[in-house]
PDB file of C-alpha atoms in Angstrom:
ATOM      1  CA  UNK Y 255     225.004 -29.879 -36.244  1.00 32.00           C
ATOM      2  CA  UNK Y 256     225.503 -26.384 -37.625  1.00 36.00           C
ATOM      3  CA  UNK Y 257     222.262 -24.489 -38.219  1.00 46.00           C
ATOM      4  CA  UNK Y 258     221.726 -21.995 -41.009  1.00 52.00           C
ATOM      5  CA  UNK Y 259     218.519 -20.765 -39.377  1.00 48.00           C
ATOM      6  CA  UNK Y 260     219.956 -17.363 -38.533  1.00 48.00           C
ATOM      7  CA  UNK Y 261     220.641 -16.287 -42.136  1.00 51.00           C
ATOM      8  CA  UNK Y 262     218.693 -13.025 -42.513  1.00 56.00           C
ATOM      9  CA  UNK Y 263     216.456 -11.923 -45.359  1.00 66.00           C
ATOM     10  CA  UNK Y 264     216.784 -14.590 -48.072  1.00 79.00           C
ATOM     11  CA  UNK Y 265     216.196 -12.820 -51.375  1.00 81.00           C
ATOM     12  CA  UNK Y 266     216.329 -13.339 -55.131  1.00 91.00           C
ATOM     13  CA  UNK Y 267     214.531 -16.674 -55.021  1.00 97.00           C
ATOM     14  CA  UNK Y 268     213.296 -17.687 -58.455  1.00 97.00           C
ATOM     15  CA  UNK Y 269     210.444 -20.010 -57.480  1.00 98.00           C
ATOM     16  CA  UNK Y 270     207.917 -20.700 -54.751  1.00 98.00           C
ATOM     17  CA  UNK Y 271     206.683 -24.247 -54.171  1.00 98.00           C
ATOM     18  CA  UNK Y 272     203.358 -24.305 -52.319  1.00 98.00           C
ATOM     19  CA  UNK Y 273     202.826 -27.840 -51.043  1.00 98.00           C
ATOM     20  CA  UNK Y 274     199.332 -29.327 -50.589  1.00 98.00           C
ATOM     21  CA  UNK Y 275     197.449 -26.227 -49.445  1.00 98.00           C
ATOM     22  CA  UNK Y 276     194.150 -27.944 -50.200  1.00 98.00           C
ATOM     23  CA  UNK Y 277     190.696 -27.285 -48.800  1.00 98.00           C
ATOM     24  CA  UNK Y 278     190.498 -30.477 -46.735  1.00 97.00           C
ATOM     25  CA  UNK Y 279     193.466 -29.369 -44.658  1.00 98.00           C
ATOM     26  CA  UNK Y 280     192.757 -25.669 -44.161  1.00 98.00           C
ATOM     27  CA  UNK Y 281     188.954 -25.457 -43.884  1.00 96.00           C
ATOM     28  CA  UNK Y 282     186.300 -26.923 -41.606  1.00 92.00           C
ATOM     29  CA  UNK Y 283     186.623 -29.522 -38.876  1.00 91.00           C
ATOM     30  CA  UNK Y 284     189.622 -31.211 -40.495  1.00 93.00           C
ATOM     31  CA  UNK Y 285     191.729 -28.073 -40.707  1.00 97.00           C
ATOM     32  CA  UNK Y 286     195.240 -27.834 -39.302  1.00 97.00           C
ATOM     33  CA  UNK Y 287     195.468 -26.182 -35.859  1.00 96.00           C
ATOM     34  CA  UNK Y 288     197.325 -23.248 -37.437  1.00 96.00           C
ATOM     35  CA  UNK Y 289     195.458 -23.193 -40.752  1.00 97.00           C
ATOM     36  CA  UNK Y 290     194.610 -19.475 -40.579  1.00 97.00           C
ATOM     37  CA  UNK Y 291     198.264 -18.529 -40.149  1.00 98.00           C
ATOM     38  CA  UNK Y 292     199.376 -20.893 -42.895  1.00 98.00           C
ATOM     39  CA  UNK Y 293     196.809 -19.597 -45.389  1.00 98.00           C
ATOM     40  CA  UNK Y 294     197.712 -15.988 -44.626  1.00 98.00           C
ATOM     41  CA  UNK Y 295     201.471 -16.479 -44.955  1.00 98.00           C
ATOM     42  CA  UNK Y 296     201.284 -18.601 -48.104  1.00 98.00           C
ATOM     43  CA  UNK Y 297     198.901 -16.106 -49.745  1.00 98.00           C
ATOM     44  CA  UNK Y 298     201.333 -13.280 -49.039  1.00 98.00           C
ATOM     45  CA  UNK Y 299     204.253 -15.253 -50.450  1.00 98.00           C
ATOM     46  CA  UNK Y 300     202.322 -16.161 -53.593  1.00 98.00           C
ATOM     47  CA  UNK Y 301     201.451 -12.507 -54.170  1.00 97.00           C
ATOM     48  CA  UNK Y 302     205.074 -11.386 -53.763  1.00 97.00           C
ATOM     49  CA  UNK Y 303     206.402 -14.154 -56.008  1.00 97.00           C
ATOM     50  CA  UNK Y 304     203.924 -13.285 -58.766  1.00 97.00           C
ATOM     51  CA  UNK Y 305     204.715  -9.593 -58.505  1.00 96.00           C
ATOM     52  CA  UNK Y 306     208.430 -10.339 -58.930  1.00 96.00           C
ATOM     53  CA  UNK Y 307     207.876 -12.660 -61.896  1.00 96.00           C
ATOM     54  CA  UNK Y 308     209.022 -15.771 -60.029  1.00 97.00           C
ATOM     55  CA  UNK Y 309     207.632 -19.196 -60.851  1.00 97.00           C
ATOM     56  CA  UNK Y 310     204.782 -20.264 -58.532  1.00 98.00           C
ATOM     57  CA  UNK Y 311     204.240 -24.025 -58.310  1.00 98.00           C
ATOM     58  CA  UNK Y 312     201.079 -25.268 -56.604  1.00 98.00           C
ATOM     59  CA  UNK Y 313     201.570 -28.895 -55.566  1.00 98.00           C
ATOM     60  CA  UNK Y 314     198.300 -30.839 -55.285  1.00 98.00           C
ATOM     61  CA  UNK Y 315     198.199 -34.216 -53.571  1.00 98.00           C
ATOM     62  CA  UNK Y 316     196.046 -36.975 -55.062  1.00 98.00           C
ATOM     63  CA  UNK Y 317     194.898 -38.939 -52.031  1.00 97.00           C
ATOM     64  CA  UNK Y 318     193.534 -42.498 -52.181  1.00 97.00           C
ATOM     65  CA  UNK Y 319     189.859 -43.306 -52.593  1.00 97.00           C
ATOM     66  CA  UNK Y 320     187.908 -42.193 -49.537  1.00 96.00           C
ATOM     67  CA  UNK Y 321     190.609 -39.805 -48.315  1.00 96.00           C
ATOM     68  CA  UNK Y 322     189.889 -36.160 -47.582  1.00 96.00           C
ATOM     69  CA  UNK Y 323     191.992 -35.220 -50.608  1.00 97.00           C
ATOM     70  CA  UNK Y 324     190.630 -37.820 -53.022  1.00 98.00           C
ATOM     71  CA  UNK Y 325     190.898 -36.324 -56.522  1.00 98.00           C
ATOM     72  CA  UNK Y 326     187.953 -34.285 -57.783  1.00 97.00           C
ATOM     73  CA  UNK Y 327     186.327 -33.977 -54.367  1.00 97.00           C
ATOM     74  CA  UNK Y 328     185.804 -30.657 -52.581  1.00 97.00           C
ATOM     75  CA  UNK Y 329     188.656 -31.351 -50.141  1.00 97.00           C
ATOM     76  CA  UNK Y 330     191.101 -32.014 -52.977  1.00 98.00           C
ATOM     77  CA  UNK Y 331     190.678 -28.547 -54.482  1.00 98.00           C
ATOM     78  CA  UNK Y 332     193.499 -26.046 -54.001  1.00 98.00           C
ATOM     79  CA  UNK Y 333     192.738 -23.307 -51.480  1.00 98.00           C
ATOM     80  CA  UNK Y 334     194.639 -20.560 -53.302  1.00 98.00           C
ATOM     81  CA  UNK Y 335     193.435 -19.586 -56.792  1.00 97.00           C
ATOM     82  CA  UNK Y 336     195.809 -20.542 -59.587  1.00 97.00           C
ATOM     83  CA  UNK Y 337     196.681 -17.751 -62.017  1.00 95.00           C
ATOM     84  CA  UNK Y 338     198.137 -19.511 -65.034  1.00 88.00           C
ATOM     85  CA  UNK Y 339     198.464 -16.181 -66.829  1.00 85.00           C
ATOM     86  CA  UNK Y 340     200.829 -14.979 -64.087  1.00 82.00           C
ATOM     87  CA  UNK Y 341     203.110 -17.992 -64.433  1.00 85.00           C
ATOM     88  CA  UNK Y 342     201.447 -20.332 -61.915  1.00 97.00           C
ATOM     89  CA  UNK Y 343     201.798 -24.073 -62.561  1.00 98.00           C
ATOM     90  CA  UNK Y 344     200.017 -27.011 -60.886  1.00 98.00           C
ATOM     91  CA  UNK Y 345     201.914 -30.248 -60.218  1.00 98.00           C
ATOM     92  CA  UNK Y 346     199.892 -33.252 -59.007  1.00 98.00           C
ATOM     93  CA  UNK Y 347     201.562 -35.922 -56.901  1.00 98.00           C
ATOM     94  CA  UNK Y 348     200.853 -39.208 -55.158  1.00 98.00           C
ATOM     95  CA  UNK Y 349     203.943 -39.356 -52.909  1.00 98.00           C
ATOM     96  CA  UNK Y 350     205.214 -37.139 -50.081  1.00 98.00           C
ATOM     97  CA  UNK Y 351     208.069 -35.880 -52.257  1.00 98.00           C
ATOM     98  CA  UNK Y 352     206.718 -33.518 -54.920  1.00 98.00           C
ATOM     99  CA  UNK Y 353     209.629 -34.509 -57.183  1.00 98.00           C
ATOM    100  CA  UNK Y 354     208.866 -38.246 -57.126  1.00 98.00           C
ATOM    101  CA  UNK Y 355     207.230 -39.378 -60.377  1.00 98.00           C
ATOM    102  CA  UNK Y 356     206.265 -35.815 -61.346  1.00 98.00           C
ATOM    103  CA  UNK Y 357     207.502 -33.213 -63.818  1.00 98.00           C
ATOM    104  CA  UNK Y 358     208.685 -30.808 -61.094  1.00 98.00           C
ATOM    105  CA  UNK Y 359     212.428 -31.267 -61.640  1.00 98.00           C
ATOM    106  CA  UNK Y 360     212.073 -30.751 -65.390  1.00 97.00           C
ATOM    107  CA  UNK Y 361     209.901 -27.682 -64.858  1.00 97.00           C
ATOM    108  CA  UNK Y 362     212.463 -26.034 -62.571  1.00 97.00           C
ATOM    109  CA  UNK Y 363     215.321 -26.853 -64.926  1.00 96.00           C
ATOM    110  CA  UNK Y 364     213.545 -25.612 -68.053  1.00 96.00           C
ATOM    111  CA  UNK Y 365     212.522 -22.427 -66.231  1.00 96.00           C
ATOM    112  CA  UNK Y 366     216.082 -21.658 -65.141  1.00 96.00           C
ATOM    113  CA  UNK Y 367     215.275 -21.935 -61.438  1.00 97.00           C
ATOM    114  CA  UNK Y 368     218.272 -22.299 -59.133  1.00 96.00           C
ATOM    115  CA  UNK Y 369     216.816 -21.054 -55.859  1.00 97.00           C
ATOM    116  CA  UNK Y 370     213.400 -21.562 -54.311  1.00 98.00           C
ATOM    117  CA  UNK Y 371     211.248 -21.411 -51.206  1.00 98.00           C
ATOM    118  CA  UNK Y 372     209.122 -24.301 -49.984  1.00 98.00           C
ATOM    119  CA  UNK Y 373     205.972 -23.738 -47.912  1.00 98.00           C
ATOM    120  CA  UNK Y 374     202.700 -25.530 -47.121  1.00 98.00           C
ATOM    121  CA  UNK Y 375     201.917 -28.786 -45.357  1.00 98.00           C
ATOM    122  CA  UNK Y 376     202.615 -31.122 -43.698  1.00 98.00           C
ATOM    123  CA  UNK Y 377     205.894 -30.030 -42.137  1.00 97.00           C
ATOM    124  CA  UNK Y 378     207.279 -33.466 -41.303  1.00 97.00           C
ATOM    125  CA  UNK Y 379     206.038 -35.196 -44.439  1.00 97.00           C
ATOM    126  CA  UNK Y 380     205.545 -33.515 -47.820  1.00 98.00           C
ATOM    127  CA  UNK Y 381     207.251 -30.214 -47.002  1.00 98.00           C
ATOM    128  CA  UNK Y 382     210.351 -31.887 -45.572  1.00 98.00           C
ATOM    129  CA  UNK Y 383     210.556 -34.518 -48.331  1.00 98.00           C
ATOM    130  CA  UNK Y 384     210.211 -31.936 -51.099  1.00 98.00           C
ATOM    131  CA  UNK Y 385     212.758 -29.580 -49.552  1.00 98.00           C
ATOM    132  CA  UNK Y 386     215.265 -32.420 -49.091  1.00 97.00           C
ATOM    133  CA  UNK Y 387     215.079 -33.432 -52.734  1.00 98.00           C
ATOM    134  CA  UNK Y 388     215.372 -29.825 -53.901  1.00 98.00           C
ATOM    135  CA  UNK Y 389     218.583 -29.526 -51.872  1.00 98.00           C
ATOM    136  CA  UNK Y 390     219.881 -32.837 -53.249  1.00 97.00           C
ATOM    137  CA  UNK Y 391     219.276 -31.566 -56.782  1.00 97.00           C
ATOM    138  CA  UNK Y 392     221.512 -28.588 -56.104  1.00 97.00           C
ATOM    139  CA  UNK Y 393     218.966 -25.841 -55.522  1.00 97.00           C
ATOM    140  CA  UNK Y 394     219.346 -23.164 -52.908  1.00 97.00           C
ATOM    141  CA  UNK Y 395     216.344 -23.853 -50.658  1.00 97.00           C
ATOM    142  CA  UNK Y 396     214.655 -21.540 -48.180  1.00 97.00           C
ATOM    143  CA  UNK Y 397     212.124 -22.859 -45.668  1.00 97.00           C
ATOM    144  CA  UNK Y 398     210.168 -19.995 -44.057  1.00 97.00           C
ATOM    145  CA  UNK Y 399     209.265 -21.287 -40.624  1.00 95.00           C
ATOM    146  CA  UNK Y 400     205.930 -19.484 -40.311  1.00 97.00           C
ATOM    147  CA  UNK Y 401     204.710 -20.715 -43.718  1.00 98.00           C
ATOM    148  CA  UNK Y 402     204.562 -24.452 -43.061  1.00 98.00           C
ATOM    149  CA  UNK Y 403     202.384 -26.359 -40.622  1.00 98.00           C
ATOM    150  CA  UNK Y 404     201.034 -29.747 -39.609  1.00 98.00           C
ATOM    151  CA  UNK Y 405     198.698 -31.569 -37.211  1.00 97.00           C
ATOM    152  CA  UNK Y 406     199.224 -32.666 -33.619  1.00 95.00           C
ATOM    153  CA  UNK Y 407     200.615 -36.181 -33.328  1.00 94.00           C
ATOM    154  CA  UNK Y 408     198.088 -38.094 -31.204  1.00 93.00           C
ATOM    155  CA  UNK Y 409     199.027 -39.720 -27.932  1.00 94.00           C
ATOM    156  CA  UNK Y 410     200.198 -43.302 -28.068  1.00 94.00           C
ATOM    157  CA  UNK Y 411     200.006 -45.285 -24.815  1.00 93.00           C
ATOM    158  CA  UNK Y 412     203.426 -46.402 -23.715  1.00 93.00           C
ATOM    159  CA  UNK Y 413     205.157 -44.099 -26.205  1.00 94.00           C
ATOM    160  CA  UNK Y 414     204.213 -40.458 -25.642  1.00 94.00           C
ATOM    161  CA  UNK Y 415     201.531 -37.940 -24.876  1.00 95.00           C
ATOM    162  CA  UNK Y 416     200.148 -35.725 -27.634  1.00 95.00           C
ATOM    163  CA  UNK Y 417     202.928 -33.955 -29.521  1.00 95.00           C
ATOM    164  CA  UNK Y 418     201.713 -30.428 -30.388  1.00 95.00           C
ATOM    165  CA  UNK Y 419     201.753 -29.434 -34.051  1.00 96.00           C
ATOM    166  CA  UNK Y 420     204.105 -26.505 -33.412  1.00 95.00           C
ATOM    167  CA  UNK Y 421     206.681 -28.876 -31.901  1.00 95.00           C
ATOM    168  CA  UNK Y 422     206.339 -31.307 -34.816  1.00 96.00           C
ATOM    169  CA  UNK Y 423     206.980 -28.456 -37.265  1.00 96.00           C
ATOM    170  CA  UNK Y 424     210.038 -27.337 -35.331  1.00 95.00           C
ATOM    171  CA  UNK Y 425     211.515 -30.830 -35.272  1.00 95.00           C
ATOM    172  CA  UNK Y 426     210.791 -31.264 -38.996  1.00 95.00           C
ATOM    173  CA  UNK Y 427     212.599 -28.031 -39.869  1.00 95.00           C
ATOM    174  CA  UNK Y 428     215.643 -28.614 -37.668  1.00 94.00           C
ATOM    175  CA  UNK Y 429     217.471 -31.251 -39.778  1.00 94.00           C
ATOM    176  CA  UNK Y 430     216.860 -29.175 -42.916  1.00 93.00           C
ATOM    177  CA  UNK Y 431     218.694 -26.229 -41.373  1.00 91.00           C
ATOM    178  CA  UNK Y 432     222.040 -27.920 -42.068  1.00 91.00           C
ATOM    179  CA  UNK Y 433     221.599 -27.662 -45.847  1.00 94.00           C
ATOM    180  CA  UNK Y 434     218.763 -25.173 -46.361  1.00 95.00           C
ATOM    181  CA  UNK Y 435     218.075 -21.675 -45.077  1.00 95.00           C
ATOM    182  CA  UNK Y 436     215.390 -21.934 -42.390  1.00 94.00           C
ATOM    183  CA  UNK Y 437     214.206 -18.397 -41.812  1.00 94.00           C
ATOM    184  CA  UNK Y 438     211.753 -17.338 -39.128  1.00 94.00           C
ATOM    185  CA  UNK Y 439     209.579 -14.955 -41.127  1.00 96.00           C
ATOM    186  CA  UNK Y 440     208.135 -15.528 -44.568  1.00 96.00           C
ATOM    187  CA  UNK Y 441     207.776 -11.742 -44.830  1.00 96.00           C
ATOM    188  CA  UNK Y 442     211.572 -11.544 -45.136  1.00 95.00           C
ATOM    189  CA  UNK Y 443     211.674 -13.817 -48.201  1.00 97.00           C
ATOM    190  CA  UNK Y 444     212.125 -11.994 -51.513  1.00 96.00           C
ATOM    191  CA  UNK Y 445     211.695 -13.192 -55.082  1.00 97.00           C
ATOM    192  CA  UNK Y 446     212.972 -12.433 -58.553  1.00 96.00           C
ATOM    193  CA  UNK Y 447     212.251 -13.674 -62.058  1.00 95.00           C
ATOM    194  CA  UNK Y 448     214.426 -16.621 -63.116  1.00 93.00           C
ATOM    195  CA  UNK Y 449     217.107 -15.972 -65.697  1.00 86.00           C
ATOM    196  CA  UNK Y 450     216.887 -17.697 -69.033  1.00 73.00           C
ATOM    197  CA  UNK Y 451     218.239 -21.280 -68.837  1.00 68.00           C
ATOM    198  CA  UNK Y 452     221.935 -21.472 -69.608  1.00 61.00           C
ATOM    199  CA  UNK Y 453     222.732 -17.895 -68.622  1.00 59.00           C
TER     200      UNK Y 453
END
């Protein structure tokens, strides 16, 4: 498999998709092991995208009843403030893939977005699924390695010991590197305002 992970400084991305950075997953006892790093990197990316006039899409998962991200509970709330006046949009979802049964594809098309970065959680689930569909739809996709994260996979007798979260994230990103740009540092990702559709 040929990796595109060594492509330096991806720039001129027209949108940032921030997947499921919700309070249940980044605060308190239920937080990801690397929640502080994830929150810091995603906040920096959001700020840069807004400054450049890029589209910022906050994806918010609607978990089932009783889940940590059950709608309208404290854990369901987005961690990063949404600034609708700066072009931020919220997309709610019920599947791993943020495109499935949502308006995300139409939003990107109507906004003239051709290239985007995906960040957030969890690496092997919603981040990977969303990035895969974005690639399949013909977008240039950048996955900044330090801006997505997940949980440890618990030990399973007869199968494996605990799989550390950092290893899970690495394995999740690897197959994407064939079709997307997996870059090490989110600080190297640059944004621009999307052109008018059809131009």
